[in-house]
Amino acid sequence: LVGGGAGLAQPGAITRAHRGILFMDEAPEFSARTLQTLREPLESGYVAISRAKGTTYYPARFQLIMAANPCPCGYAYGNGERCTCREKDRIKYFSRLSGPILDRIDIQIEVPPVERINPGTVPSGESSHAIRLRVMVARQTARERFREFGWVCNAQATGTWLRANTSTKAIELVNHALASERLSLRGADRAMRLAWTLSDLSGKTSPGPEEMMQGISMRTRLT
């Protein structure tokens, strides 16, 4: 995952995913030790691997997407009547995704099971093409906003800039989440970045209370 080998360290999957996407399916099936190795590259954008011939630094700035079942057997959704797992097994399953790892995951959502397949070939909801165009406009908006700073997206903005340019009402929601311990200080920073992205997708110049509340909810899986 992070790289390795004898002598001179070789790049791993996270370096091959640099400026791309690293998708980890069934994330809790990875060992806790393996998952902990993601903390440094998620924070710094590079990974340091030490071997006998020295330490090698590889770039590792990637978008991490994790997927997980609700429990080891996968049936602990709805009323959970089909689930065969013991309570301690469910706790052990998710405990591998430690707090420090989850704190570095900006969006955390629960996907409900599909209960019905609609007949016909007409897709429901917004098309992928329309979503792609909206994302392209949002990215361009952020690039123009940060042109003088040399940044290209909200993820690169400093915390100082975010606090100075986010409305007072939106900041009050962040402070309330901090006081109630729904967010850590790192989580508050990430929630503000997410709110700015939601604002860009909506065509607004800056996030208001609605975007900030949505950003906080998407991080904490709470409404």
PDB file of C-alpha atoms in Angstrom:
ATOM      1  CA  LEU A   1       0.000   0.000   0.000  1.00  0.00           C
ATOM      2  CA  VAL A   2       2.663   2.568   1.014  1.00  0.00           C
ATOM      3  CA  GLY A   3       5.637   0.923  -0.693  1.00  0.00           C
ATOM      4  CA  GLY A   4       8.557  -1.124   0.498  1.00  0.00           C
ATOM      5  CA  GLY A   5      11.093  -3.726  -0.547  1.00  0.00           C
ATOM      6  CA  ALA A   6      14.708  -4.350   0.413  1.00  0.00           C
ATOM      7  CA  GLY A   7      17.525  -1.885  -0.134  1.00  0.00           C
ATOM      8  CA  LEU A   8      15.975   1.090  -1.933  1.00  0.00           C
ATOM      9  CA  ALA A   9      12.263   1.379  -1.169  1.00  0.00           C
ATOM     10  CA  GLN A  10       9.872   1.067  -4.093  1.00  0.00           C
ATOM     11  CA  PRO A  11       6.656   3.126  -4.458  1.00  0.00           C
ATOM     12  CA  GLY A  12       3.360   1.612  -3.375  1.00  0.00           C
ATOM     13  CA  ALA A  13      -0.271   1.992  -4.372  1.00  0.00           C
ATOM     14  CA  ILE A  14      -0.649   5.411  -2.740  1.00  0.00           C
ATOM     15  CA  THR A  15       2.180   6.836  -4.856  1.00  0.00           C
ATOM     16  CA  ARG A  16       0.787   5.274  -8.021  1.00  0.00           C
ATOM     17  CA  ALA A  17      -2.482   6.993  -7.124  1.00  0.00           C
ATOM     18  CA  HIS A  18      -0.752  10.407  -6.830  1.00  0.00           C
ATOM     19  CA  ARG A  19      -3.062  13.107  -8.252  1.00  0.00           C
ATOM     20  CA  GLY A  20      -5.673  10.419  -8.770  1.00  0.00           C
ATOM     21  CA  ILE A  21      -8.019   8.214  -6.750  1.00  0.00           C
ATOM     22  CA  LEU A  22      -7.193   5.394  -4.344  1.00  0.00           C
ATOM     23  CA  PHE A  23     -10.262   3.224  -3.763  1.00  0.00           C
ATOM     24  CA  MET A  24     -10.150   0.828  -0.806  1.00  0.00           C
ATOM     25  CA  ASP A  25     -13.090  -1.563  -0.901  1.00  0.00           C
ATOM     26  CA  GLU A  26     -14.019  -3.393   2.318  1.00  0.00           C
ATOM     27  CA  ALA A  27     -11.772  -0.964   4.218  1.00  0.00           C
ATOM     28  CA  PRO A  28     -12.249  -2.565   7.677  1.00  0.00           C
ATOM     29  CA  GLU A  29     -10.826  -5.813   6.287  1.00  0.00           C
ATOM     30  CA  PHE A  30      -7.412  -4.120   6.108  1.00  0.00           C
ATOM     31  CA  SER A  31      -5.377  -4.472   9.280  1.00  0.00           C
ATOM     32  CA  ALA A  32      -5.382  -1.554  11.727  1.00  0.00           C
ATOM     33  CA  ARG A  33      -1.596  -1.203  11.275  1.00  0.00           C
ATOM     34  CA  THR A  34      -1.960  -0.922   7.506  1.00  0.00           C
ATOM     35  CA  LEU A  35      -4.668   1.725   7.798  1.00  0.00           C
ATOM     36  CA  GLN A  36      -2.565   3.752  10.243  1.00  0.00           C
ATOM     37  CA  THR A  37       0.169   4.103   7.608  1.00  0.00           C
ATOM     38  CA  LEU A  38      -2.237   6.317   5.620  1.00  0.00           C
ATOM     39  CA  ARG A  39      -2.248   9.052   8.269  1.00  0.00           C
ATOM     40  CA  GLU A  40       1.038  10.712   7.238  1.00  0.00           C
ATOM     41  CA  PRO A  41       0.435  10.852   3.459  1.00  0.00           C
ATOM     42  CA  LEU A  42      -3.170  12.038   3.928  1.00  0.00           C
ATOM     43  CA  GLU A  43      -1.881  14.943   5.997  1.00  0.00           C
ATOM     44  CA  SER A  44       1.372  15.832   4.217  1.00  0.00           C
ATOM     45  CA  GLY A  45       0.886  14.617   0.628  1.00  0.00           C
ATOM     46  CA  TYR A  46       4.008  12.458   0.621  1.00  0.00           C
ATOM     47  CA  VAL A  47       5.239   9.232   2.222  1.00  0.00           C
ATOM     48  CA  ALA A  48       8.667   8.555   3.735  1.00  0.00           C
ATOM     49  CA  ILE A  49       9.937   4.967   3.576  1.00  0.00           C
ATOM     50  CA  SER A  50      13.109   4.057   5.448  1.00  0.00           C
ATOM     51  CA  ARG A  51      15.261   1.141   4.412  1.00  0.00           C
ATOM     52  CA  ALA A  52      18.868   0.034   4.876  1.00  0.00           C
ATOM     53  CA  LYS A  53      20.173   2.291   2.092  1.00  0.00           C
ATOM     54  CA  GLY A  54      18.366   5.386   3.336  1.00  0.00           C
ATOM     55  CA  THR A  55      14.996   7.096   3.408  1.00  0.00           C
ATOM     56  CA  THR A  56      13.032   7.641   0.218  1.00  0.00           C
ATOM     57  CA  TYR A  57      10.291  10.245  -0.152  1.00  0.00           C
ATOM     58  CA  TYR A  58       7.527   9.584  -2.653  1.00  0.00           C
ATOM     59  CA  PRO A  59       4.608  11.890  -3.582  1.00  0.00           C
ATOM     60  CA  ALA A  60       1.241  10.656  -2.342  1.00  0.00           C
ATOM     61  CA  ARG A  61      -1.400  13.346  -2.751  1.00  0.00           C
ATOM     62  CA  PHE A  62      -4.460  11.345  -3.707  1.00  0.00           C
ATOM     63  CA  GLN A  63      -8.210  11.282  -3.191  1.00  0.00           C
ATOM     64  CA  LEU A  64      -9.036   8.443  -0.825  1.00  0.00           C
ATOM     65  CA  ILE A  65     -12.380   6.677  -1.160  1.00  0.00           C
ATOM     66  CA  MET A  66     -13.263   3.919   1.299  1.00  0.00           C
ATOM     67  CA  ALA A  67     -16.243   1.576   1.256  1.00  0.00           C
ATOM     68  CA  ALA A  68     -17.375  -0.666   4.083  1.00  0.00           C
ATOM     69  CA  ASN A  69     -20.244  -2.994   4.892  1.00  0.00           C
ATOM     70  CA  PRO A  70     -22.251  -2.238   8.047  1.00  0.00           C
ATOM     71  CA  CYS A  71     -20.859  -5.418   9.655  1.00  0.00           C
ATOM     72  CA  PRO A  72     -18.715  -8.466   8.743  1.00  0.00           C
ATOM     73  CA  CYS A  73     -21.676 -10.380   7.258  1.00  0.00           C
ATOM     74  CA  GLY A  74     -23.039  -7.263   5.516  1.00  0.00           C
ATOM     75  CA  TYR A  75     -26.654  -7.501   6.683  1.00  0.00           C
ATOM     76  CA  ALA A  76     -26.765  -5.092   9.641  1.00  0.00           C
ATOM     77  CA  TYR A  77     -28.946  -2.541   7.852  1.00  0.00           C
ATOM     78  CA  GLY A  78     -32.627  -1.725   8.236  1.00  0.00           C
ATOM     79  CA  ASN A  79     -33.963  -3.837  11.092  1.00  0.00           C
ATOM     80  CA  GLY A  80     -30.871  -6.048  10.899  1.00  0.00           C
ATOM     81  CA  GLU A  81     -32.880  -9.266  11.181  1.00  0.00           C
ATOM     82  CA  ARG A  82     -30.644 -11.066   8.657  1.00  0.00           C
ATOM     83  CA  CYS A  83     -27.435 -10.119  10.483  1.00  0.00           C
ATOM     84  CA  THR A  84     -25.613 -13.072  12.059  1.00  0.00           C
ATOM     85  CA  CYS A  85     -22.801 -11.052  13.677  1.00  0.00           C
ATOM     86  CA  ARG A  86     -22.302 -10.706  17.399  1.00  0.00           C
ATOM     87  CA  GLU A  87     -22.181  -7.201  18.829  1.00  0.00           C
ATOM     88  CA  LYS A  88     -18.497  -7.486  19.704  1.00  0.00           C
ATOM     89  CA  ASP A  89     -17.757  -8.598  16.128  1.00  0.00           C
ATOM     90  CA  ARG A  90     -19.429  -5.464  14.735  1.00  0.00           C
ATOM     91  CA  ILE A  91     -17.494  -3.260  17.169  1.00  0.00           C
ATOM     92  CA  LYS A  92     -14.201  -4.965  16.305  1.00  0.00           C
ATOM     93  CA  TYR A  93     -14.961  -4.661  12.585  1.00  0.00           C
ATOM     94  CA  PHE A  94     -15.286  -0.864  12.633  1.00  0.00           C
ATOM     95  CA  SER A  95     -12.696  -0.218  15.344  1.00  0.00           C
ATOM     96  CA  ARG A  96     -10.005  -0.694  12.687  1.00  0.00           C
ATOM     97  CA  LEU A  97     -11.179   2.599  11.190  1.00  0.00           C
ATOM     98  CA  SER A  98      -9.785   4.622  14.080  1.00  0.00           C
ATOM     99  CA  GLY A  99     -10.784   8.162  14.975  1.00  0.00           C
ATOM    100  CA  PRO A 100      -7.620   9.731  13.483  1.00  0.00           C
ATOM    101  CA  ILE A 101      -8.293   7.989  10.156  1.00  0.00           C
ATOM    102  CA  LEU A 102     -11.978   8.949  10.045  1.00  0.00           C
ATOM    103  CA  ASP A 103     -11.042  12.508  10.991  1.00  0.00           C
ATOM    104  CA  ARG A 104      -9.151  12.698   7.698  1.00  0.00           C
ATOM    105  CA  ILE A 105     -12.166  11.547   5.653  1.00  0.00           C
ATOM    106  CA  ASP A 106     -14.005  14.703   4.584  1.00  0.00           C
ATOM    107  CA  ILE A 107     -17.302  13.101   3.517  1.00  0.00           C
ATOM    108  CA  GLN A 108     -18.835  10.208   5.441  1.00  0.00           C
ATOM    109  CA  ILE A 109     -22.216   8.962   4.256  1.00  0.00           C
ATOM    110  CA  GLU A 110     -24.340   5.866   4.688  1.00  0.00           C
ATOM    111  CA  VAL A 111     -25.683   4.361   1.472  1.00  0.00           C
ATOM    112  CA  PRO A 112     -29.061   2.653   1.923  1.00  0.00           C
ATOM    113  CA  PRO A 113     -29.709  -0.679   0.197  1.00  0.00           C
ATOM    114  CA  VAL A 114     -31.502  -0.750  -3.159  1.00  0.00           C
ATOM    115  CA  GLU A 115     -35.058  -1.951  -2.488  1.00  0.00           C
ATOM    116  CA  ARG A 116     -36.470  -1.784  -5.985  1.00  0.00           C
ATOM    117  CA  ILE A 117     -35.270  -1.733  -9.596  1.00  0.00           C
ATOM    118  CA  ASN A 118     -37.410   0.529 -11.728  1.00  0.00           C
ATOM    119  CA  PRO A 119     -38.405  -0.803 -15.170  1.00  0.00           C
ATOM    120  CA  GLY A 120     -37.313   1.011 -18.296  1.00  0.00           C
ATOM    121  CA  THR A 121     -34.041   2.508 -19.402  1.00  0.00           C
ATOM    122  CA  VAL A 122     -34.607   6.147 -18.428  1.00  0.00           C
ATOM    123  CA  PRO A 123     -32.240   6.994 -15.533  1.00  0.00           C
ATOM    124  CA  SER A 124     -33.583   8.867 -12.545  1.00  0.00           C
ATOM    125  CA  GLY A 125     -31.985  11.982 -11.116  1.00  0.00           C
ATOM    126  CA  GLU A 126     -29.319  14.229 -12.594  1.00  0.00           C
ATOM    127  CA  SER A 127     -27.224  12.776 -15.407  1.00  0.00           C
ATOM    128  CA  SER A 128     -23.489  12.197 -15.048  1.00  0.00           C
ATOM    129  CA  HIS A 129     -22.873  14.636 -17.897  1.00  0.00           C
ATOM    130  CA  ALA A 130     -24.748  17.426 -16.114  1.00  0.00           C
ATOM    131  CA  ILE A 131     -22.918  16.726 -12.864  1.00  0.00           C
ATOM    132  CA  ARG A 132     -19.566  16.761 -14.673  1.00  0.00           C
ATOM    133  CA  LEU A 133     -20.297  20.173 -16.181  1.00  0.00           C
ATOM    134  CA  ARG A 134     -21.305  21.541 -12.771  1.00  0.00           C
ATOM    135  CA  VAL A 135     -18.105  20.233 -11.215  1.00  0.00           C
ATOM    136  CA  MET A 136     -16.004  21.775 -13.989  1.00  0.00           C
ATOM    137  CA  VAL A 137     -17.628  25.184 -13.384  1.00  0.00           C
ATOM    138  CA  ALA A 138     -17.052  24.854  -9.628  1.00  0.00           C
ATOM    139  CA  ARG A 139     -13.392  23.966 -10.124  1.00  0.00           C
ATOM    140  CA  GLN A 140     -12.897  26.929 -12.428  1.00  0.00           C
ATOM    141  CA  THR A 141     -14.578  29.223  -9.884  1.00  0.00           C
ATOM    142  CA  ALA A 142     -12.173  28.091  -7.162  1.00  0.00           C
ATOM    143  CA  ARG A 143      -9.178  28.420  -9.486  1.00  0.00           C
ATOM    144  CA  GLU A 144     -10.062  32.025 -10.318  1.00  0.00           C
ATOM    145  CA  ARG A 145     -10.728  32.873  -6.667  1.00  0.00           C
ATOM    146  CA  PHE A 146      -7.302  31.641  -5.575  1.00  0.00           C
ATOM    147  CA  ARG A 147      -5.326  32.801  -8.608  1.00  0.00           C
ATOM    148  CA  GLU A 148      -3.378  35.455  -6.673  1.00  0.00           C
ATOM    149  CA  PHE A 149      -2.356  32.891  -4.043  1.00  0.00           C
ATOM    150  CA  GLY A 150      -1.248  30.198  -6.478  1.00  0.00           C
ATOM    151  CA  TRP A 151      -3.877  27.711  -5.265  1.00  0.00           C
ATOM    152  CA  VAL A 152      -6.209  25.826  -7.575  1.00  0.00           C
ATOM    153  CA  CYS A 153      -8.822  24.340  -5.221  1.00  0.00           C
ATOM    154  CA  ASN A 154     -10.402  24.740  -1.798  1.00  0.00           C
ATOM    155  CA  ALA A 155      -8.269  21.939  -0.353  1.00  0.00           C
ATOM    156  CA  GLN A 156      -5.150  24.117  -0.796  1.00  0.00           C
ATOM    157  CA  ALA A 157      -6.546  27.213   0.931  1.00  0.00           C
ATOM    158  CA  THR A 158      -5.031  28.005   4.320  1.00  0.00           C
ATOM    159  CA  GLY A 159      -7.063  27.932   7.505  1.00  0.00           C
ATOM    160  CA  THR A 160      -6.339  31.637   7.963  1.00  0.00           C
ATOM    161  CA  TRP A 161      -7.925  32.475   4.598  1.00  0.00           C
ATOM    162  CA  LEU A 162     -10.946  30.277   5.311  1.00  0.00           C
ATOM    163  CA  ARG A 163     -11.637  31.880   8.687  1.00  0.00           C
ATOM    164  CA  ALA A 164     -11.186  35.383   7.279  1.00  0.00           C
ATOM    165  CA  ASN A 165     -13.514  34.876   4.302  1.00  0.00           C
ATOM    166  CA  THR A 166     -16.293  32.696   5.757  1.00  0.00           C
ATOM    167  CA  SER A 167     -19.358  34.538   7.070  1.00  0.00           C
ATOM    168  CA  THR A 168     -19.842  35.036  10.805  1.00  0.00           C
ATOM    169  CA  LYS A 169     -23.088  33.049  10.836  1.00  0.00           C
ATOM    170  CA  ALA A 170     -21.406  30.096   9.155  1.00  0.00           C
ATOM    171  CA  ILE A 171     -18.476  30.265  11.601  1.00  0.00           C
ATOM    172  CA  GLU A 172     -20.942  30.238  14.504  1.00  0.00           C
ATOM    173  CA  LEU A 173     -22.217  26.843  13.326  1.00  0.00           C
ATOM    174  CA  VAL A 174     -18.652  25.513  13.275  1.00  0.00           C
ATOM    175  CA  ASN A 175     -18.013  26.823  16.796  1.00  0.00           C
ATOM    176  CA  HIS A 176     -21.230  25.197  18.014  1.00  0.00           C
ATOM    177  CA  ALA A 177     -20.123  21.856  16.531  1.00  0.00           C
ATOM    178  CA  LEU A 178     -16.725  22.260  18.219  1.00  0.00           C
ATOM    179  CA  ALA A 179     -18.319  23.079  21.583  1.00  0.00           C
ATOM    180  CA  SER A 180     -20.627  20.051  21.367  1.00  0.00           C
ATOM    181  CA  GLU A 181     -17.634  17.872  20.334  1.00  0.00           C
ATOM    182  CA  ARG A 182     -19.207  16.904  17.024  1.00  0.00           C
ATOM    183  CA  LEU A 183     -16.069  18.166  15.295  1.00  0.00           C
ATOM    184  CA  SER A 184     -12.379  18.207  16.117  1.00  0.00           C
ATOM    185  CA  LEU A 185     -10.300  21.244  15.196  1.00  0.00           C
ATOM    186  CA  ARG A 186      -9.101  19.407  12.078  1.00  0.00           C
ATOM    187  CA  GLY A 187     -12.697  18.455  11.325  1.00  0.00           C
ATOM    188  CA  ALA A 188     -13.793  22.089  11.610  1.00  0.00           C
ATOM    189  CA  ASP A 189     -11.168  23.103   9.061  1.00  0.00           C
ATOM    190  CA  ARG A 190     -12.239  20.324   6.698  1.00  0.00           C
ATOM    191  CA  ALA A 191     -15.928  21.201   7.141  1.00  0.00           C
ATOM    192  CA  MET A 192     -15.233  24.790   6.061  1.00  0.00           C
ATOM    193  CA  ARG A 193     -13.437  23.598   2.930  1.00  0.00           C
ATOM    194  CA  LEU A 194     -16.343  21.299   2.149  1.00  0.00           C
ATOM    195  CA  ALA A 195     -18.812  24.161   2.662  1.00  0.00           C
ATOM    196  CA  TRP A 196     -16.870  26.291   0.168  1.00  0.00           C
ATOM    197  CA  THR A 197     -17.035  23.451  -2.368  1.00  0.00           C
ATOM    198  CA  LEU A 198     -20.787  23.094  -1.832  1.00  0.00           C
ATOM    199  CA  SER A 199     -21.080  26.846  -2.336  1.00  0.00           C
ATOM    200  CA  ASP A 200     -19.150  26.649  -5.612  1.00  0.00           C
ATOM    201  CA  LEU A 201     -21.369  23.813  -6.833  1.00  0.00           C
ATOM    202  CA  SER A 202     -24.443  25.919  -6.036  1.00  0.00           C
ATOM    203  CA  GLY A 203     -23.078  28.942  -7.884  1.00  0.00           C
ATOM    204  CA  LYS A 204     -22.765  31.075  -4.733  1.00  0.00           C
ATOM    205  CA  THR A 205     -19.861  33.413  -3.973  1.00  0.00           C
ATOM    206  CA  SER A 206     -19.348  32.105  -0.418  1.00  0.00           C
ATOM    207  CA  PRO A 207     -20.919  29.516   1.891  1.00  0.00           C
ATOM    208  CA  GLY A 208     -23.820  30.474   4.120  1.00  0.00           C
ATOM    209  CA  PRO A 209     -25.312  28.636   7.122  1.00  0.00           C
ATOM    210  CA  GLU A 210     -27.023  26.095   4.850  1.00  0.00           C
ATOM    211  CA  GLU A 211     -23.796  25.012   3.119  1.00  0.00           C
ATOM    212  CA  MET A 212     -21.903  24.991   6.417  1.00  0.00           C
ATOM    213  CA  MET A 213     -24.528  22.831   8.124  1.00  0.00           C
ATOM    214  CA  GLN A 214     -24.483  20.447   5.186  1.00  0.00           C
ATOM    215  CA  GLY A 215     -20.686  20.302   5.305  1.00  0.00           C
ATOM    216  CA  ILE A 216     -20.736  19.493   9.015  1.00  0.00           C
ATOM    217  CA  SER A 217     -23.436  16.849   8.538  1.00  0.00           C
ATOM    218  CA  MET A 218     -21.543  15.158   5.699  1.00  0.00           C
ATOM    219  CA  ARG A 219     -18.461  14.878   7.917  1.00  0.00           C
ATOM    220  CA  THR A 220     -20.206  13.592  11.016  1.00  0.00           C
ATOM    221  CA  ARG A 221     -23.013  11.482   9.493  1.00  0.00           C
ATOM    222  CA  LEU A 222     -25.451  13.425  11.690  1.00  0.00           C
ATOM    223  CA  THR A 223     -28.348  15.681  10.699  1.00  0.00           C
TER     224      THR A 223
END
